[in-house]
Protein backbone atom coordinates (compact mmCIF):
# COMPACT_ATOMS: atom_id res chain seq x y z
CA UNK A 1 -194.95 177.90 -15.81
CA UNK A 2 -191.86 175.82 -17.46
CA UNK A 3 -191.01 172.70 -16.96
CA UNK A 4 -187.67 173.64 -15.04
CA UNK A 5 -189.85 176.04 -12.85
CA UNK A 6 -192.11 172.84 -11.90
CA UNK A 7 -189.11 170.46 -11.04
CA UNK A 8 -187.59 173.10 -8.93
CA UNK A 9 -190.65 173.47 -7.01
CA UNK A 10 -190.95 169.79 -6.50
CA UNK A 11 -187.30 169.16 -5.25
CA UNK A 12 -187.83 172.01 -2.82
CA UNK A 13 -191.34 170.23 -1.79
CA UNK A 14 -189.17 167.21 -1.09
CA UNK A 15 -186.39 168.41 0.52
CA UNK A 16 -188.87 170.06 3.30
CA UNK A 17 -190.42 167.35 3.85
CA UNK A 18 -187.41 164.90 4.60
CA UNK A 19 -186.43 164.52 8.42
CA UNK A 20 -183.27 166.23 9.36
CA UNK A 21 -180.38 164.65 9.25
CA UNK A 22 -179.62 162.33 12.77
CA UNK A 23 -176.55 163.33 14.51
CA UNK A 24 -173.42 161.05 14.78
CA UNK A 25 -173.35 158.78 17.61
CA UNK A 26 -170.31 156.73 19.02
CA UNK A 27 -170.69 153.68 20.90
CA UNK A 28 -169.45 155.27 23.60
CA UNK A 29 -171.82 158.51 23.54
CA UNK A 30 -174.19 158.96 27.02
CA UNK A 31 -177.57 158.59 26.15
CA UNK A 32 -178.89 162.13 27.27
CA UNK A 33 -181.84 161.33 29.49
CA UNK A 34 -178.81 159.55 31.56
CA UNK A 35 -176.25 161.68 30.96
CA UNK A 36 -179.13 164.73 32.18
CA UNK A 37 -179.53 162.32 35.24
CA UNK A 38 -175.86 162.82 35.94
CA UNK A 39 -175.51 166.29 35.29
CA UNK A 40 -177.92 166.76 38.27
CA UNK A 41 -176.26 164.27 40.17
CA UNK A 42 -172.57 163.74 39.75
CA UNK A 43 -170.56 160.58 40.77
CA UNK A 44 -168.31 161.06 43.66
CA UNK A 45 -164.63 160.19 44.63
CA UNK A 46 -164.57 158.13 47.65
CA UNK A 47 -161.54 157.94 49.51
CA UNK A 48 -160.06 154.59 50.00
CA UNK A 49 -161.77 151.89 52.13
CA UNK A 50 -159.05 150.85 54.97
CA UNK A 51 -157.05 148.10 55.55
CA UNK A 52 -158.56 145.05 56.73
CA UNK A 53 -158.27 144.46 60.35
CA UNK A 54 -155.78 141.43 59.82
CA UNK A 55 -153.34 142.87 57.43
CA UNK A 56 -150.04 144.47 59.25
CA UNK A 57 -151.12 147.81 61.01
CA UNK A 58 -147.86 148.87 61.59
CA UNK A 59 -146.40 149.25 58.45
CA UNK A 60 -143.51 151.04 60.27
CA UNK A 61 -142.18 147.74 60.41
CA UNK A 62 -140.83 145.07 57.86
CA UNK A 63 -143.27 142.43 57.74
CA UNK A 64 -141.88 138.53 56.78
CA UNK A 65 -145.01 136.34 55.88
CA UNK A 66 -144.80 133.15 56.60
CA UNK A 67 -146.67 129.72 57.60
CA UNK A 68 -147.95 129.98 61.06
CA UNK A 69 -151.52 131.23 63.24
CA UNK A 70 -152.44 134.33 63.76
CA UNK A 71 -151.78 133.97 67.71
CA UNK A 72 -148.13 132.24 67.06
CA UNK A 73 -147.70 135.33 64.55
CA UNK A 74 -148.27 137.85 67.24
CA UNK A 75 -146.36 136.38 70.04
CA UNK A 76 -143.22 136.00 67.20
CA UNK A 77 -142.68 132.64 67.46
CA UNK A 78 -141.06 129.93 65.02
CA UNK A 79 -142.58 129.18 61.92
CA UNK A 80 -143.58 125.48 60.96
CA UNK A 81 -142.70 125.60 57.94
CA UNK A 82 -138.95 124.76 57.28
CA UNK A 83 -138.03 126.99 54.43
CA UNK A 84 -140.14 130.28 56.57
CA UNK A 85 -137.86 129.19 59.85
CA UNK A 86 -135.09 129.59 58.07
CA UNK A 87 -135.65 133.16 56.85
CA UNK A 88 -136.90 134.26 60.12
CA UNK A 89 -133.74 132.70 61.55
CA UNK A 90 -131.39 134.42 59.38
CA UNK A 91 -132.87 138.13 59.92
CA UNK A 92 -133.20 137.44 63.65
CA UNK A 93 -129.08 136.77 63.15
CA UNK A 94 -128.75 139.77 61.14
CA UNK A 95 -130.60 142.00 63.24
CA UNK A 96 -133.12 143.07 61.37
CA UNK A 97 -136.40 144.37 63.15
CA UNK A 98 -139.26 142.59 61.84
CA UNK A 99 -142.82 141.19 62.73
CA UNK A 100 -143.94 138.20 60.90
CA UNK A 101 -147.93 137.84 59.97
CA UNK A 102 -149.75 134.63 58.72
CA UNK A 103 -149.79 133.82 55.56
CA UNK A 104 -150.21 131.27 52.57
CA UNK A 105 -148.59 130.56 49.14
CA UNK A 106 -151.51 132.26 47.33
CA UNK A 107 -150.68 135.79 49.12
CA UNK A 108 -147.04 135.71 47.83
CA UNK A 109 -145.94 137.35 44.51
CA UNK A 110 -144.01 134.61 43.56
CA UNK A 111 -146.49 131.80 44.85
CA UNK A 112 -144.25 130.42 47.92
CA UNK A 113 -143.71 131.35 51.48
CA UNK A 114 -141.57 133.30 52.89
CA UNK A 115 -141.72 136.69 51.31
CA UNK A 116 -141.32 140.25 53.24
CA UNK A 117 -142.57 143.55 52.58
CA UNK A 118 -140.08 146.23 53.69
CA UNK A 119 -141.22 149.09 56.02
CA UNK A 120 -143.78 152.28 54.89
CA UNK A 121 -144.32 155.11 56.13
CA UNK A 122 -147.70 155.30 54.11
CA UNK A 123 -149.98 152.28 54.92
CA UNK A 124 -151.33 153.01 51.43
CA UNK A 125 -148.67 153.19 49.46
CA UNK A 126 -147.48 149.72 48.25
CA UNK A 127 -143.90 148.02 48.66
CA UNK A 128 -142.07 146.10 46.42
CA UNK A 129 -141.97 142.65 48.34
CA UNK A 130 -139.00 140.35 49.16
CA UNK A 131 -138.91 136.85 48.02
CA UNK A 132 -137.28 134.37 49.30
CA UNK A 133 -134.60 133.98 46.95
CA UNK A 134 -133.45 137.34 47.35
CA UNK A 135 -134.04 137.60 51.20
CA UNK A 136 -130.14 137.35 51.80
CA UNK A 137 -129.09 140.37 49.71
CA UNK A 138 -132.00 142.49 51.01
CA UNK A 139 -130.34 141.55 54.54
CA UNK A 140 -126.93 142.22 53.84
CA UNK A 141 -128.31 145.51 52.81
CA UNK A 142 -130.84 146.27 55.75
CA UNK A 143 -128.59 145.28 58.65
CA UNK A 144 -126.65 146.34 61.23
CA UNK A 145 -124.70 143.75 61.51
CA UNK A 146 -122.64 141.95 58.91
CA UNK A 147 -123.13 138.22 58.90
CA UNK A 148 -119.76 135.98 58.46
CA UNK A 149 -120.15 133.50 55.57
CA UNK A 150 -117.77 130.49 55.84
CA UNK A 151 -115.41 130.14 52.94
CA UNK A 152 -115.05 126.39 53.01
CA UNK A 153 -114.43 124.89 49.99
CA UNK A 154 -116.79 122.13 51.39
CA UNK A 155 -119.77 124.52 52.36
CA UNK A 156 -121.80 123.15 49.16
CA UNK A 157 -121.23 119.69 49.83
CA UNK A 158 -122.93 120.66 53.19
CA UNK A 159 -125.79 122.59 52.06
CA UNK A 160 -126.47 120.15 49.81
CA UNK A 161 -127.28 117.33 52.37
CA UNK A 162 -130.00 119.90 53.86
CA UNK A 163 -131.17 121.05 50.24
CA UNK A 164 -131.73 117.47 49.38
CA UNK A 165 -131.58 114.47 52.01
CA UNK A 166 -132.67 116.14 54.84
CA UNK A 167 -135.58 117.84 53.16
CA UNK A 168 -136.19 114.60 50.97
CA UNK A 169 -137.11 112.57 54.74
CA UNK A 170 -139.12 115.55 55.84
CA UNK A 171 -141.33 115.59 52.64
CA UNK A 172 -142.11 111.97 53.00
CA UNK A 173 -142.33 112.27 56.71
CA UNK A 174 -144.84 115.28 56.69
CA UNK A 175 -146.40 114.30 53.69
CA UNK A 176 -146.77 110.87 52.65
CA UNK A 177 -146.20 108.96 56.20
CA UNK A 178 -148.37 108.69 58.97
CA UNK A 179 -147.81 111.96 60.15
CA UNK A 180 -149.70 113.61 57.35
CA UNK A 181 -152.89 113.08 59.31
CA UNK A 182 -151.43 114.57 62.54
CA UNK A 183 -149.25 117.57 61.52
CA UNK A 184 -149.78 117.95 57.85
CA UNK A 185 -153.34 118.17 57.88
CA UNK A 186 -154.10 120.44 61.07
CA UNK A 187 -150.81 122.83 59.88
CA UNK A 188 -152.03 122.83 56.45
CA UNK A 189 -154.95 121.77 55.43
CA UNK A 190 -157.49 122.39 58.57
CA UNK A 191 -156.94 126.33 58.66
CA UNK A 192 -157.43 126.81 55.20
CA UNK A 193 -161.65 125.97 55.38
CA UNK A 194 -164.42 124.34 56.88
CA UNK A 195 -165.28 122.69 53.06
CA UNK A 196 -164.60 119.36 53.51
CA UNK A 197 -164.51 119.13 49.72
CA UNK A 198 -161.77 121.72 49.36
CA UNK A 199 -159.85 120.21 52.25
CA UNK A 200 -159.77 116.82 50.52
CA UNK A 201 -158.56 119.05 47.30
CA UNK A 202 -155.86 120.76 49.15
CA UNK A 203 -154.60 117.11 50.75
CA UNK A 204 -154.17 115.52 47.61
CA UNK A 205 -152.33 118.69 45.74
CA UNK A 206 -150.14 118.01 49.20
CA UNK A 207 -149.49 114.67 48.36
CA UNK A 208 -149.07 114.86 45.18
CA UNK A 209 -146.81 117.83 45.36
CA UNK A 210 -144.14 116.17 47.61
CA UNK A 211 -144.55 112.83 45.85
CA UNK A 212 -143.77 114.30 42.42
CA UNK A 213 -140.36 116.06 44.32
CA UNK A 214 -138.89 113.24 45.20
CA UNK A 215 -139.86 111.37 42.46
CA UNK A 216 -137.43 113.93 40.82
CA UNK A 217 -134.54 112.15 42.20
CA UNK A 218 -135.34 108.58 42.39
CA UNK A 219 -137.76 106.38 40.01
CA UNK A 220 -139.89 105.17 43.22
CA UNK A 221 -140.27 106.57 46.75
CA UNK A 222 -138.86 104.28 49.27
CA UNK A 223 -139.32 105.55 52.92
CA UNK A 224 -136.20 103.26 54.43
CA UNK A 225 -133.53 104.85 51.73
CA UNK A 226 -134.93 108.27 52.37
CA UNK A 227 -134.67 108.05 56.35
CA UNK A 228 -131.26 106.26 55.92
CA UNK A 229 -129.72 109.28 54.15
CA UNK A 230 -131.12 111.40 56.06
CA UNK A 231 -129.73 109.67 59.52
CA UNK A 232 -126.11 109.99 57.57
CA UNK A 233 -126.92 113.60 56.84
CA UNK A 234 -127.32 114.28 60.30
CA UNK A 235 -123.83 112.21 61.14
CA UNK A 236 -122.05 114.71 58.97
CA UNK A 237 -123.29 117.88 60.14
CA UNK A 238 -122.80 116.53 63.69
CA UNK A 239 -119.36 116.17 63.01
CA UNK A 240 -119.22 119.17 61.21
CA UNK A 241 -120.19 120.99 64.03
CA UNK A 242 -118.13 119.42 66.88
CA UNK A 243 -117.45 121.37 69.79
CA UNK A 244 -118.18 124.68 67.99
CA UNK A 245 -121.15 127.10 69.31
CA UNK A 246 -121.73 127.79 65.31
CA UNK A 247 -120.90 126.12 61.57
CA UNK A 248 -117.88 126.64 60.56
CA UNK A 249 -115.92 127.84 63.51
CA UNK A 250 -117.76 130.92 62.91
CA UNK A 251 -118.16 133.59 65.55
CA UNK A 252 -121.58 134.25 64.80
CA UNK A 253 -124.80 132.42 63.50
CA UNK A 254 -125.22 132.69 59.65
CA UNK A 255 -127.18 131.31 57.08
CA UNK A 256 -126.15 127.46 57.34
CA UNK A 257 -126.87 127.90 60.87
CA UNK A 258 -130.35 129.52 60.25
CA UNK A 259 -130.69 126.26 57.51
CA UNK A 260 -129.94 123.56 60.08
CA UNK A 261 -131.99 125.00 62.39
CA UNK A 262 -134.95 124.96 60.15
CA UNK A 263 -135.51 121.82 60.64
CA UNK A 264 -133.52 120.65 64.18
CA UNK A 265 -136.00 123.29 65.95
CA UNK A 266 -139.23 121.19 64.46
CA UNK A 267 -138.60 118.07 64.83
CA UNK A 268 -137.25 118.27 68.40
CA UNK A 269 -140.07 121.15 69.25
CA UNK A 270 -142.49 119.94 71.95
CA UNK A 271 -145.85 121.61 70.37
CA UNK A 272 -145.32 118.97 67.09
CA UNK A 273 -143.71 116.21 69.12
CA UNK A 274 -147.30 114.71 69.65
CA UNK A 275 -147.94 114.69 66.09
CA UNK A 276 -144.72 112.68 65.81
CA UNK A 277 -146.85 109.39 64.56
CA UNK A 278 -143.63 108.02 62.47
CA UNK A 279 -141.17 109.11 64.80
CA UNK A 280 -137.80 107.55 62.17
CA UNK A 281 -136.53 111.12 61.33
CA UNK A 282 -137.17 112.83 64.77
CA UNK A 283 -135.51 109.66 66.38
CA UNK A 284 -132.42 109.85 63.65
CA UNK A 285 -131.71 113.82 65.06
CA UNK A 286 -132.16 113.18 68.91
CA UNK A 287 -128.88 111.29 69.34
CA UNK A 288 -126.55 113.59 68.08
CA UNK A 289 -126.02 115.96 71.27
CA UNK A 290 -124.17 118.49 69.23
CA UNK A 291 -126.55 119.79 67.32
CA UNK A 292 -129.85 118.79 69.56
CA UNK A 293 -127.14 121.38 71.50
CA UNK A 294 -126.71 124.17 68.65
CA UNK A 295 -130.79 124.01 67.99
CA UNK A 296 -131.43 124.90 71.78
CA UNK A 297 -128.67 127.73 71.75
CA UNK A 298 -130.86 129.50 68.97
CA UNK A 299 -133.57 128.90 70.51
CA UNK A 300 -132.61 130.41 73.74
CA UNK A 301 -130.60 133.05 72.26
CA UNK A 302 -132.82 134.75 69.21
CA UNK A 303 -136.44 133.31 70.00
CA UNK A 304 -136.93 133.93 74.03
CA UNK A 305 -139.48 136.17 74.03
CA UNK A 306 -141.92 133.50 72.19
C-alpha cells in the first residue's frame, strides 16, 4: 500500500472519530428541556387587573386632584391647600362638571397639586392630564360658560400682592410659625404614614421648602415684615373690591376672584380656625368686611352642597 493510500486512511480514521460539530447558540436561545417545558405548557395573556378601589370609578367625569381626605373628596368640599382651592374655584365659575379625589405631589405628572384628568369613556385607556399651569386654557375650552377677564391695566399689580405677600405670610404662618404643629402637620404630614421616621422626614422637607421660598426674596425671614405686608395686601384688595359682588366690577366670578378666595375661604373657615395657634394673618383678613363678604358669597353660591 503507498504512502498516500496510508495518510488517506488515517485522515478518514480521524475525521470519524471527532465529535460533530456543536450548533450555534445565542445568548438569547431557550435551553430545550425549558423551552420543551413550555411547548407543553404555554404562558397565558391575562387580562388586566382592575382599578384599585380608590382611584376615580367614574371616569365619565373630569377628575381635579387635589390636597384634601378621602371623605372631604367625596362630599366636594374645599381644598386646604391654597393653590388646589383656587383651581377648584375657577372650574366651579366656569361650569365645568368635575369630582375632585385625594391626592399628593408624588401622583402628579409635573410633581405639584392641582392637576386634572379629563373625562374617558374607557377606564383603561389613559388621559393626558391637566396641570395646573394650563388649567385656564383647558377651561376656556371645556366650558359652557365664558369667564370675563378684567382688562385693568392694574390687574398685575393686584395679582402680584396674592402671588407674593399674601402667600409669603401664609408660608411662614403654615409652615414655620406655631401653627405648623396644628394645621401643617395633621394636613400634611399625619396622613401621609404611621413611620414616625418618615413623618419627621416629610416635616423638615416642609420647613425647609417654605423657608428656602421666602428666602428667595429677602436675605432673612422676619415674621413681623411678612404679616405687615400682608395686612397692606389685604387693605388694597379691600378697596379694590368696594361695594362690588366681584373684582373688577365684573359681572361674574373669574380667576382673581377664584385667587382671593384661595386663601380668604381658609383662613376664615371654621374646621382650621382651631388650628389658628398664631392667629396675626387670620386676624389681619377678619376686619375688612368686604371681602370677609365676597369669601362667604362663594361660598354660599358655588360650594353649598359641601
Amino acid at each position: 500500500m503507498s504512502q498516500h493510500s496510508k495518510d488517506d486512511i488515517s485522515r478518514i480514521g480521524r475525521q470519524q472519530r471527532r465529535p460533530p460539530p456543536t450548533p450555534y447558540r445565542s445568548i438569547f436561545t431557550v435551553p430545550e428541556p425549558i423551552k420543551q417545558l413550555f411547548d407543553r405548557f404555554p404562558l397565558l395573556t391575562y387580562p388586566a387587573n382592575e382599578l384599585p378601589q380608590r382611584a376615580p370609578q367614574n371616569r365619565n367625569a373630569h377628575i381635579l386632584h387635589v390636597f384634601t381626605t378621602d371623605r372631604e373628596a367625596l362630599k366636594g368640599a374645599p381644598s386646604f391647600n391654597p393653590a388646589c382651592l383656587k383651581w377648584q374655584a375657577y372650574l366651579k365659575f366656569s361650569h365645568v362638571d368635575f369630582q375632585i379625589a385625594s391626592a399628593n405631589n408624588h401622583a402628579s405628572p409635573s410633581g405639584a397639586l392641582p392637576f386634572l384628568l379629563p373625562a374617558s369613556s374607557d377606564p383603561l385607556k389613559p388621559t393626558q392630564a391637566v396641570p395646573s399651569g394650563k388649567l385656564q386654557r383647558w377651561a376656556m375650552n371645556n366650558s359652557s360658560r365664558s369667564i370675563e377677564e378684567p382688562s385693568d391695566v392694574q390687574y398685575e399689580a393686584y395679582l402680584s400682592l396674592l402671588d407674593h405677600r399674601i402667600r409669603r405670610a401664609w408660608l411662614y404662618s403654615v409652615y414655620l410659625s406655631h401653627n405648623s404643629t396644628s394645621i401643617a402637620e395633621p394636613l400634611y404630614i399625619l396622613p401621609t404614614s404611621t413611620n414616625p421616621f418618615v413623618r419627621l422626614t416629610i416635616a423638615r422637607d416642609l420647613r425647609l421648602a417654605a423657608e428656602n421660598e421666602l428666602l428667595k426674596f429677602s436675605t432673612v425671614v422676619n415674621a413681623e415684615t411678612l404679616h405687615n405686608q400682608a395686612e397692606e395686601a389685604f387693605a388694597a384688595l379691600e378697596t379694590l373690591l368696594g361695594d362690588n359682588r366681584w373684582f373688577f366690577g365684573a359681572s361674574g366670578p373669574g380667576l382673581f376672584d377664584a385667587s382671593v378666595f384661595a386663601y380668604t375661604h381658609l383662613l376664615l373657615d371654621a374646621k382650621l380656625g382651631k388650628g389658628w395657634v398664631d392667629t396675626r394673618l387670620r386676624d389681619a383678613l377678619i376686619s375688612r368686611k368686604h371681602l370677609v363678604r365676597h369669601r362667604n358669597r362663594v361660598l354660599a353660591k358655588y360650594f353649598s352642597s359641601s
